[in-house]
Coordinates of C-alpha atoms in Angstrom, one line a residue:
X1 CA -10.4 -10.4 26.1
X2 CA -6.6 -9.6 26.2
X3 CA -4.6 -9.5 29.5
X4 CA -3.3 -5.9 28.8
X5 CA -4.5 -3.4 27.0
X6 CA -4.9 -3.6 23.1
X7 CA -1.7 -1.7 21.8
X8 CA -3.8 0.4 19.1
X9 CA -5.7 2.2 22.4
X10 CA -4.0 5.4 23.3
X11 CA -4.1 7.8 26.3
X12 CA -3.6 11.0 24.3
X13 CA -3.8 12.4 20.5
X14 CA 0.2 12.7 20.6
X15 CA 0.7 9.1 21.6
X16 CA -1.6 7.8 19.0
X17 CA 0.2 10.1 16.0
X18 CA 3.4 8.3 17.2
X19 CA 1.7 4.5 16.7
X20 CA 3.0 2.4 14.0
X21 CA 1.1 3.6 10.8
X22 CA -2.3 2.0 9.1
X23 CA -1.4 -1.4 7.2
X24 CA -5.0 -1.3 5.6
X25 CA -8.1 0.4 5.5
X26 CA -11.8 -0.6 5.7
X27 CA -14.5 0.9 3.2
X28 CA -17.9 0.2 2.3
X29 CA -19.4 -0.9 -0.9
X30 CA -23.2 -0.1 -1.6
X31 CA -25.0 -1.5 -4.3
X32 CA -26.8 1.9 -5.3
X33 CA -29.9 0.1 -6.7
X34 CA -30.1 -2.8 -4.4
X35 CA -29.6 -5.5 -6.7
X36 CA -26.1 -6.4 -5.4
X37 CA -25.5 -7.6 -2.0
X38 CA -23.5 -4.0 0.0
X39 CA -19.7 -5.4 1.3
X40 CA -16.4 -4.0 3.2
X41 CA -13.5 -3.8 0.9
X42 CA -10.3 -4.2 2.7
X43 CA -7.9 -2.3 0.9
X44 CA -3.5 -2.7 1.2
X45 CA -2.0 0.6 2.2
X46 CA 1.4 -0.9 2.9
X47 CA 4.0 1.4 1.5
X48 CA 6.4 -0.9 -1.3
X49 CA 3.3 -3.7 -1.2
X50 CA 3.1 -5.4 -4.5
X51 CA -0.8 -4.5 -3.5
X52 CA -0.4 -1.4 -2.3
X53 CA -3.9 0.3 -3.0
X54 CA -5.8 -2.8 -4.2
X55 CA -8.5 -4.5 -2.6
X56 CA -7.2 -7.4 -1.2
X57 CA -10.2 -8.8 0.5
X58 CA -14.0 -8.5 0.6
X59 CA -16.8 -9.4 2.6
X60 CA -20.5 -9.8 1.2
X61 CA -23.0 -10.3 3.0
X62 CA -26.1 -12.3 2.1
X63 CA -28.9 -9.8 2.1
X64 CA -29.3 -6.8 -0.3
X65 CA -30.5 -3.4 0.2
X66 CA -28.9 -2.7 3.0
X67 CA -27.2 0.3 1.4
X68 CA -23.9 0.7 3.7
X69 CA -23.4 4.2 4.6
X70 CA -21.0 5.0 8.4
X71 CA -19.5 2.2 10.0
X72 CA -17.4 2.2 13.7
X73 CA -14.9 0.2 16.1
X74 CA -16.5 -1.7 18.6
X75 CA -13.8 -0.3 21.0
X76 CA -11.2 2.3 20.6
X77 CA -9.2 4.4 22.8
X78 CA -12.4 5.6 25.4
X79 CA -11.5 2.3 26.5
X80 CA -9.2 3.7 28.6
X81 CA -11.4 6.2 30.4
X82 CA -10.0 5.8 34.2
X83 CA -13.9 5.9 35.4
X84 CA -15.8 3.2 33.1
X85 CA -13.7 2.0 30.7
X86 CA -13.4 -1.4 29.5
X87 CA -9.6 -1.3 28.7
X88 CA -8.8 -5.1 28.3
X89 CA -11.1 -5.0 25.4
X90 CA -9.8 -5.6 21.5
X91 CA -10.2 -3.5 18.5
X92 CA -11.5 -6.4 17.1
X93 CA -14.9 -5.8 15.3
X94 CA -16.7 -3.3 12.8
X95 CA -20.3 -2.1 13.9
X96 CA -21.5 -1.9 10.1
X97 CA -25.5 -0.4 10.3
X98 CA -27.5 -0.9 6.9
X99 CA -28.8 2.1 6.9
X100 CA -31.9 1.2 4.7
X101 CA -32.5 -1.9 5.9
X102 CA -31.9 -1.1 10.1
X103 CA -29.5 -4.2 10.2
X104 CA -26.7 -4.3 11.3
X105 CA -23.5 -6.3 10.9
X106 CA -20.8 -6.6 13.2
X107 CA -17.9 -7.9 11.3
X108 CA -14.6 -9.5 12.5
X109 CA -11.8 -8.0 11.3
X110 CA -8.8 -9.7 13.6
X111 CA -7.1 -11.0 10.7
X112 CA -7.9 -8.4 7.8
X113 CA -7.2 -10.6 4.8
X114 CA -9.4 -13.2 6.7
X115 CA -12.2 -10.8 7.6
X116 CA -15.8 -12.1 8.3
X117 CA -19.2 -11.5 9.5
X118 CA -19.6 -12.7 13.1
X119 CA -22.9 -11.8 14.3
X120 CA -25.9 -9.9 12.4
X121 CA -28.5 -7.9 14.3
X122 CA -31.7 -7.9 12.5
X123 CA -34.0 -5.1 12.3
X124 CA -36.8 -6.5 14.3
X125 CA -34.9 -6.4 17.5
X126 CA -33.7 -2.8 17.0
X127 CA -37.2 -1.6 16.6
X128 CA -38.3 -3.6 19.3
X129 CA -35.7 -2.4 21.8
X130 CA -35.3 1.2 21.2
X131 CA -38.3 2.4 18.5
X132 CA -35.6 3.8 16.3
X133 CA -35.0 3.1 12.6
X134 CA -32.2 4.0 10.1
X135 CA -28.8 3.3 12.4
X136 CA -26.1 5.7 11.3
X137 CA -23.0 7.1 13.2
X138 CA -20.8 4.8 15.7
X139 CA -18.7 5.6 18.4
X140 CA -17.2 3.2 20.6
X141 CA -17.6 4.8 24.4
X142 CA -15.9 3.6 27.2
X143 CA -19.2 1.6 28.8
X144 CA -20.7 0.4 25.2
X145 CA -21.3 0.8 21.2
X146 CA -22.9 4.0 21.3
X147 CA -25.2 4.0 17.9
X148 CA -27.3 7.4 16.1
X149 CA -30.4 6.8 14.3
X150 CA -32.2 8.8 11.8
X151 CA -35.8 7.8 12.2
X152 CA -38.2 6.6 14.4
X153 CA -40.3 4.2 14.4
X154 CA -43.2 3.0 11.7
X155 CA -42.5 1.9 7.8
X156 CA -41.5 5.8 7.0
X157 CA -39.7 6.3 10.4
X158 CA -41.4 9.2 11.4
X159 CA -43.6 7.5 14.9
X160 CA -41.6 9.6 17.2
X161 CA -38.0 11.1 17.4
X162 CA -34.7 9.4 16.6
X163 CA -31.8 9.3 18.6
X164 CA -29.3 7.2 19.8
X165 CA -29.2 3.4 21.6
X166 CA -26.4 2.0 23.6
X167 CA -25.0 -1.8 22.3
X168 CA -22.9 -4.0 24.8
X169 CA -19.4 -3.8 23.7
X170 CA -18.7 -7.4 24.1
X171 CA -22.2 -9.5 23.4
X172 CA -23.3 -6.6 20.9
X173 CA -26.9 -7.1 22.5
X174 CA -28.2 -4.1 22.3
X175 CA -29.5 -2.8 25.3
X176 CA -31.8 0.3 25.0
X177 CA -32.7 4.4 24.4
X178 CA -29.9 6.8 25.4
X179 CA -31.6 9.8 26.1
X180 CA -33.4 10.6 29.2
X181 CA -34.6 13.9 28.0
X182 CA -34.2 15.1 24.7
X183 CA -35.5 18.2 25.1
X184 CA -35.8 20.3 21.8
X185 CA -33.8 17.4 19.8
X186 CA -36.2 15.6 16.3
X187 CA -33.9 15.0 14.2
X188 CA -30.7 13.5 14.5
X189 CA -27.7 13.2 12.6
X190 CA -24.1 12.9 14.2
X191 CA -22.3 13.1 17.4
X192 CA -19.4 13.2 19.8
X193 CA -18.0 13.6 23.1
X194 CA -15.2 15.2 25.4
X195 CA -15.4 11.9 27.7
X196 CA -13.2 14.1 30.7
X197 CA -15.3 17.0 30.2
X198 CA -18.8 15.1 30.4
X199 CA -20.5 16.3 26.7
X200 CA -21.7 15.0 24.0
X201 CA -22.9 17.5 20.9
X202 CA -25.4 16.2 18.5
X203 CA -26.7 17.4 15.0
X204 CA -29.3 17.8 12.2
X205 CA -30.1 15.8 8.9
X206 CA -33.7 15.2 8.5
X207 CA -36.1 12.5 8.9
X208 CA -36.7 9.2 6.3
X209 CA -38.8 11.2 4.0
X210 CA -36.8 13.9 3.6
X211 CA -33.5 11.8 2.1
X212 CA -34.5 8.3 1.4
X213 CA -36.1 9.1 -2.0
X214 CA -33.6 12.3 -2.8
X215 CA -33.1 15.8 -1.6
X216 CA -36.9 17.2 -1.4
X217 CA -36.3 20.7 -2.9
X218 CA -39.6 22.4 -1.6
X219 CA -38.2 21.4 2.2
X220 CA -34.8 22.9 1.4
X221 CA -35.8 26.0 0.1
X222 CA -38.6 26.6 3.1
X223 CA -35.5 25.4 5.7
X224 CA -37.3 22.4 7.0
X225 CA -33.9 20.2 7.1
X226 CA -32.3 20.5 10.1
X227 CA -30.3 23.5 11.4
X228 CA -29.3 23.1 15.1
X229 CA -27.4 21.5 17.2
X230 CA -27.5 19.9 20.6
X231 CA -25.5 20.0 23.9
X232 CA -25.4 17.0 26.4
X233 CA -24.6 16.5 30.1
X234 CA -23.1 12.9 28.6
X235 CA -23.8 11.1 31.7
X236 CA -27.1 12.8 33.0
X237 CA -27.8 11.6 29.2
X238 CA -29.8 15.2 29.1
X239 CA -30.2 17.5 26.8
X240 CA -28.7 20.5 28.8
X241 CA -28.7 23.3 25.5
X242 CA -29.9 23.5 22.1
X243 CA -28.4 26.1 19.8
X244 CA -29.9 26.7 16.2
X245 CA -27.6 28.1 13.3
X246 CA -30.6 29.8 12.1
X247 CA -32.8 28.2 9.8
X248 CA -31.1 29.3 6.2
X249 CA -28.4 27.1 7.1
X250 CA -29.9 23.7 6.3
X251 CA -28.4 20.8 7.0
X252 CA -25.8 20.8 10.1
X253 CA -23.8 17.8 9.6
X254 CA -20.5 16.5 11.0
X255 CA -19.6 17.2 14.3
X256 CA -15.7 17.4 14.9
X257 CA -14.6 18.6 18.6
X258 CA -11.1 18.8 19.8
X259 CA -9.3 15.8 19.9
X260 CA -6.7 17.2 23.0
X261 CA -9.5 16.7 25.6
X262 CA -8.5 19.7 27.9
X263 CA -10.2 22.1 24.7
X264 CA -13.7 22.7 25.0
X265 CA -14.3 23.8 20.9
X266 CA -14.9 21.6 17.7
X267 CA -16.5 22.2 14.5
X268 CA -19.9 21.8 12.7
X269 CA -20.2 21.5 9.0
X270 CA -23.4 23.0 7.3
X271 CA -24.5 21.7 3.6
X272 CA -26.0 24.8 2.4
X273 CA -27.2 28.1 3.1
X274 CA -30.2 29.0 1.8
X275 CA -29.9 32.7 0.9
X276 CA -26.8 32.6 -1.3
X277 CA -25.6 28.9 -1.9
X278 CA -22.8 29.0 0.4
X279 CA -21.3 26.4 2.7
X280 CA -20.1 26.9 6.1
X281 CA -18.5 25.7 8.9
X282 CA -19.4 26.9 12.4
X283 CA -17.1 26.7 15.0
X284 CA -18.5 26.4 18.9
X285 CA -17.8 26.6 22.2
X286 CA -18.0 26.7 25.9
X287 CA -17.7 30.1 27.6
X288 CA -16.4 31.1 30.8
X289 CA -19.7 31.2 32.2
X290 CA -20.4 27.6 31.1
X291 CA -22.5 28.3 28.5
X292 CA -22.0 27.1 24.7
X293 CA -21.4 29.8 21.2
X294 CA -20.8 29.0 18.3
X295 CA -20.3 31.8 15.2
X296 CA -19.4 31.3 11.3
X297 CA -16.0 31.3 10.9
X298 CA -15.5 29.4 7.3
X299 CA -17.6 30.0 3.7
X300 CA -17.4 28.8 0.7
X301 CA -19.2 30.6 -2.3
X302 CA -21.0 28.6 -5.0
X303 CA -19.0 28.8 -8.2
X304 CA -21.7 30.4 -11.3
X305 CA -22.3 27.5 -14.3
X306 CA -24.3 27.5 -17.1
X307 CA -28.1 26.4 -16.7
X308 CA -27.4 23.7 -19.3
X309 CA -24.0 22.2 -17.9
X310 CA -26.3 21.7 -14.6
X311 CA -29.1 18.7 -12.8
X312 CA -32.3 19.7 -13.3
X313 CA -32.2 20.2 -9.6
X314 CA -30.0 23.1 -10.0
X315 CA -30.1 24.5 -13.4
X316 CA -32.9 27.3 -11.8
X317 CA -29.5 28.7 -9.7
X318 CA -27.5 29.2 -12.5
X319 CA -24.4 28.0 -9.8
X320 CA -22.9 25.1 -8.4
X321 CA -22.9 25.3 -4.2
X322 CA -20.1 23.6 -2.3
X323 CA -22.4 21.1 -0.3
X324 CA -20.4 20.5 2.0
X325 CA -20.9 16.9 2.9
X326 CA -18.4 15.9 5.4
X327 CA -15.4 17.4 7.4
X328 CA -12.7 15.6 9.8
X329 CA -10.0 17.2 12.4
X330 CA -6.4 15.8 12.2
X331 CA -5.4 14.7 15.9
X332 CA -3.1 17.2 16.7
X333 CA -6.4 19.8 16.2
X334 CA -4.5 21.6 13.5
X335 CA -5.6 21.1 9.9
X336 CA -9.6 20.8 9.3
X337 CA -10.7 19.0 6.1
X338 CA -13.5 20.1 4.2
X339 CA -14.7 18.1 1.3
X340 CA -17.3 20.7 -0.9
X341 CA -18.6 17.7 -3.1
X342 CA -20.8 19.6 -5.1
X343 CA -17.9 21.8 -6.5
X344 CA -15.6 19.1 -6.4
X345 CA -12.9 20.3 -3.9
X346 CA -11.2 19.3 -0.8
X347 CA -10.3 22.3 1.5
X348 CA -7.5 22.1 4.3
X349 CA -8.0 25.1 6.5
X350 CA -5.0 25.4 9.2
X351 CA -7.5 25.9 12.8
X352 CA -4.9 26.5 15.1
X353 CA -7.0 29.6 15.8
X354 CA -10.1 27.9 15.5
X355 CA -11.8 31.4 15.5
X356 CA -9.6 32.3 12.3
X357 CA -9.4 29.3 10.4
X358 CA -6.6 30.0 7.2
X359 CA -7.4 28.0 4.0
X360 CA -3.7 25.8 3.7
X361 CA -4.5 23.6 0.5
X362 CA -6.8 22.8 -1.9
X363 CA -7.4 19.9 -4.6
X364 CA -10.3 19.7 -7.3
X365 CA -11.4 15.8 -8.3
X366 CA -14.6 15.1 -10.0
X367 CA -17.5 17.8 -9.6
X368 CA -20.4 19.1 -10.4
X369 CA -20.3 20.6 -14.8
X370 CA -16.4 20.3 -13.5
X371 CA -15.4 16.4 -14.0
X372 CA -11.8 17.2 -13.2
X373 CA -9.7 14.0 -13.6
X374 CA -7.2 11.6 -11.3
X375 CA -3.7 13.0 -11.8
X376 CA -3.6 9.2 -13.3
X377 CA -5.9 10.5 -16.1
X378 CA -8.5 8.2 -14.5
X379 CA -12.5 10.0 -13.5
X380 CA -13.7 10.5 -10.4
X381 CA -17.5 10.3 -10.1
X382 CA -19.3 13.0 -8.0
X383 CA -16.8 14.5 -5.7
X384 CA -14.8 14.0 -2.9
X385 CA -17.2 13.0 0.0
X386 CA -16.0 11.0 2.9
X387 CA -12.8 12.1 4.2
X388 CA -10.3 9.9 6.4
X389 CA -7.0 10.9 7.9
X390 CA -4.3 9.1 8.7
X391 CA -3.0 9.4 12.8
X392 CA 0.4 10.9 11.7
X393 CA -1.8 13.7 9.7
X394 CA -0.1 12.8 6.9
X395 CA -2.2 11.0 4.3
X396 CA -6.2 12.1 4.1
X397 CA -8.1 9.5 2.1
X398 CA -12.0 10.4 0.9
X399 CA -14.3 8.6 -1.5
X400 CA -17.1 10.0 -3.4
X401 CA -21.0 8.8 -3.0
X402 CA -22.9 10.9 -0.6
X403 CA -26.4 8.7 -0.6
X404 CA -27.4 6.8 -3.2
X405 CA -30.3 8.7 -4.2
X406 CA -28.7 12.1 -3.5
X407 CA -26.1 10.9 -6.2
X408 CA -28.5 10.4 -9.1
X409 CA -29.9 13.8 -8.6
X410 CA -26.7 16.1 -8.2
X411 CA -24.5 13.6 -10.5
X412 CA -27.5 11.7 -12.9
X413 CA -24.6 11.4 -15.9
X414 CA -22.3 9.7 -13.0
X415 CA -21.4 6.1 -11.7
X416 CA -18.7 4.6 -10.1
X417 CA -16.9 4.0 -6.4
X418 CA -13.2 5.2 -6.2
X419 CA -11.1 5.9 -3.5
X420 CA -7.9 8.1 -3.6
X421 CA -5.4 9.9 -1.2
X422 CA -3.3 13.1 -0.9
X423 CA -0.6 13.5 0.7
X424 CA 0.0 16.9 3.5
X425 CA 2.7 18.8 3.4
X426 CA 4.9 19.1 6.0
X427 CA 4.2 23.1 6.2
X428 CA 0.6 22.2 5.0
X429 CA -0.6 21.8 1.9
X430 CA -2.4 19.4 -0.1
X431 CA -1.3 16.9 -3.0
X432 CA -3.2 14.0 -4.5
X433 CA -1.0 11.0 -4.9
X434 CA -1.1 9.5 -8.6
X435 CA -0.2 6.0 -7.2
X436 CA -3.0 5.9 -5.1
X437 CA -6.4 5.2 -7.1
X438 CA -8.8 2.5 -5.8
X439 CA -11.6 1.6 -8.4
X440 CA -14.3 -0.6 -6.8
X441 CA -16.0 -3.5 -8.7
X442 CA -18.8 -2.1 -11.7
X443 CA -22.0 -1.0 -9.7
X444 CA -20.9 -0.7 -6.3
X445 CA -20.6 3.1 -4.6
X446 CA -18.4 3.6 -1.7
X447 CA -19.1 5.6 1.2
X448 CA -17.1 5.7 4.8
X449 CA -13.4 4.8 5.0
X450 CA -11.7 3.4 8.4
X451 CA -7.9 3.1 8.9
X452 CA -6.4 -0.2 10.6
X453 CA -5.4 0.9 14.1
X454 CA -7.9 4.0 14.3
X455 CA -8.3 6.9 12.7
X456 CA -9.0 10.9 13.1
X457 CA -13.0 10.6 13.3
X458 CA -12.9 7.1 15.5
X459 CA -10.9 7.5 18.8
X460 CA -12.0 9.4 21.9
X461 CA -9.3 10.0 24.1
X462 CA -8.7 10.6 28.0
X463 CA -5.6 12.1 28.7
X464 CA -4.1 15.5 27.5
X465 CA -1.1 15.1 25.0
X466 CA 2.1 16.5 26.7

């Protein structure tokens, strides 16, 4: 424990933009087939390094098929909350869930070039204390690791709902359920919080058997995947509203509220909508009279391809939808990143009218009967997946595996794990860097990335920025 507060813990989003930049950044590597062990590369962003965008450390664990998928801080800026918060705390550790296997990892990263595993959770005592399977977002709350889970319990994770269990933030013991009433909530996905305002929002994937083994066509086209999303009284730990998309919009993903925690809006990605292919984003919030809205305010049209240039999966379509697979929020709530990895685009919408979002920048890399190459000349399998972005909002970083098994469907002629960054305009804009190309070792995937110091989709924060 420190004696002051750990300097990379900030009261507002404006304060943390002015930190000292990210030195190095943290991302997974999955064996997609199981038969290597899954890792965290650390990877040298330091401007003039004679490293600069090389992995210059790795940890392995000792078990295989874990598959790494989202990983988290065991403390960040919530830390500061004045009412619970545990603010002499260190961003110390990485909460890394295998989200196969239901371990977990919690990985000491102090000293990133000296990175190690300090403490491994196995999946017996999850079950045991919260009958939930599959671990899968992190957030680091001001009273504990708050963890998501996408199944239940039993071998196929379907014995009751999933949801989300609370881990100590020092001992990482976990210590039990969340929810005290679910209400209408099965499924589960991601979430976040306004901490000052008291709410959590919670979304949609499906359960084990409908993404373990690949994308189960006859449950997408008959809108079985999930499609709503829930509100939370965050301390009542009650599920006060539940507010569904409509069922043609399968798959409600990311949720991405307002950093500035006096705004009471954020953003939800959907994968696909059933009736014409599109992707949207849905932007919600809270009205006068205290209730929550949401409405469409972003598509993105499938682009028409040639049955034979297609999967199998999608050459009855004749079209390649966006699947829009991830989305992140730079800190000062201005620029939202969209990354469409089935055509094989990254979107940067200016939201500072969240109700009239304005597309800013675009970049194509890898994609679906697309390919499109590295400015370096070097591929890029699949498309641009999970997006990071730097505190300054000015360097986004994303890599390109969705889910293992969801690869080998939409991309069954692609392999490989790179990493790459643009860089924003100062007016917006978006520009791929051609020095920055991370290639990860032969049959390892990468999936989450999280920046030294904190990111845009880690920190919860306290305090308005002034």
């Amino acid at each position: 424990m420190n004696l002051r507060p750990d300097p990379t813990f900030h009261a507002s989003p404006k304060l943390a933009m002015q930190a000292p930049v990210e030195n190095y950044a943290f991302t997974v590597m999955l064996s997609p087939d199981g038969s290597q062990s899954d890792g965290i590369a650390v990877v040298d962003l330091k401007s003039g390094s004679d490293t600069y965008g090389q992995i210059v450390h790795q940890v392995i664990v000792p078990n295989k098929g874990d598959e790494f998928h989202h990983f988290g801080w065991n403390a960040c800026s919530s830390s500061l909350s004045p009412l619970t918060g545990h603010a002499f705390l260190e961003r110390r550790y990485l909460i890394v869930p295998g989200i196969r296997s239901s371990r977990i990892y919690v990985i000491d990263v102090k000293d990133p070039l000296k990175a190690k595993i300090h403490k491994t959770i196995e999946p017996e005592e999850l079950f045991e204390k919260t009958g939930y399977s599959r671990p899968h977002t992190i957030h680091c709350g001001p009273e504990g690791i708050y963890v998501s889970c996408l199944g239940g319990g039993g071998k196929d994770g379907t014995d009751g709902p999933p949801g989300i269990f609370i881990m100590d933030c020092e001992t990482f013991e976990i210590i039990g359920q969340y929810e005290m009433d679910r209400g209408k909530q099965d499924k589960h996905y991601d979430f976040w919080w306004n901490l000052p305002q008291d709410y959590m929002v919670s979304s949609e994937w499906g359960l084990p058997p409908q993404f373990e083994n690949g994308i189960v066509p006859e449950d997408l086209l008959s809108n079985k995947y999930g499609h709503s999303i829930h509100f939370w009284d965050l301390r009542a730990r009650k599920n006060i509203q539940t507010m569904d998309f409509g069922e043609n919009y399968q798959m409600a993903l990311e949720i991405r509220p307002a950093h500035d925690p006096t705004k009471s809006y954020g953003f939800c990605g959907v994968v696909v909508d059933t009736t014409n292919l599109q992707g949207a984003i849905f932007t919600w919030w809270r009205d006068d009279d205290g209730v929550w809205q949401s409405k469409k305010t972003i598509t993105i049209d499938p682009r028409p391809e040639k049955p034979e240039n297609l999967p199998p999966l999608l050459q009855g379509f004749e079209a390649v939808p966006p699947l829009v697979t991830d989305i992140d929020l730079s800190l000062d709530d201005k620029y939202l990143y969209v990354a469409c990895w089935g055509l094989g685009e990254m979107h940067q919408y200016d939201v500072s009218d969240p109700m009239n979002p304005v597309l800013a920048g675009k970049v194509e890399l890898g994609g679906i009967a697309r390919g499109a190459k590295h400015p370096n000349g070097e591929n890029f399998a699949f498309g641009p997946q999970m997006v990071e972005i730097s505190r300054d909002g000015k360097r986004v970083f994303w890599t390109n595996s969705l889910y293992s098994t969801w690869d080998d469907q939409f991309y069954p002629d692609d392999e490989g794990g790179q990493m790459v960054m643009a860089d924003v305009g100062e007016n917006g804009g978006l520009t791929l860097n051609k020095d920055f190309y991370v290639n990860f070792p032969d049959g390892l995937r990468s999936h989450q990335i999280r920046l030294e110091g904190g990111d845009c989709s880690t920190d919860s924060f306290c305090y308005p920025s002034v």
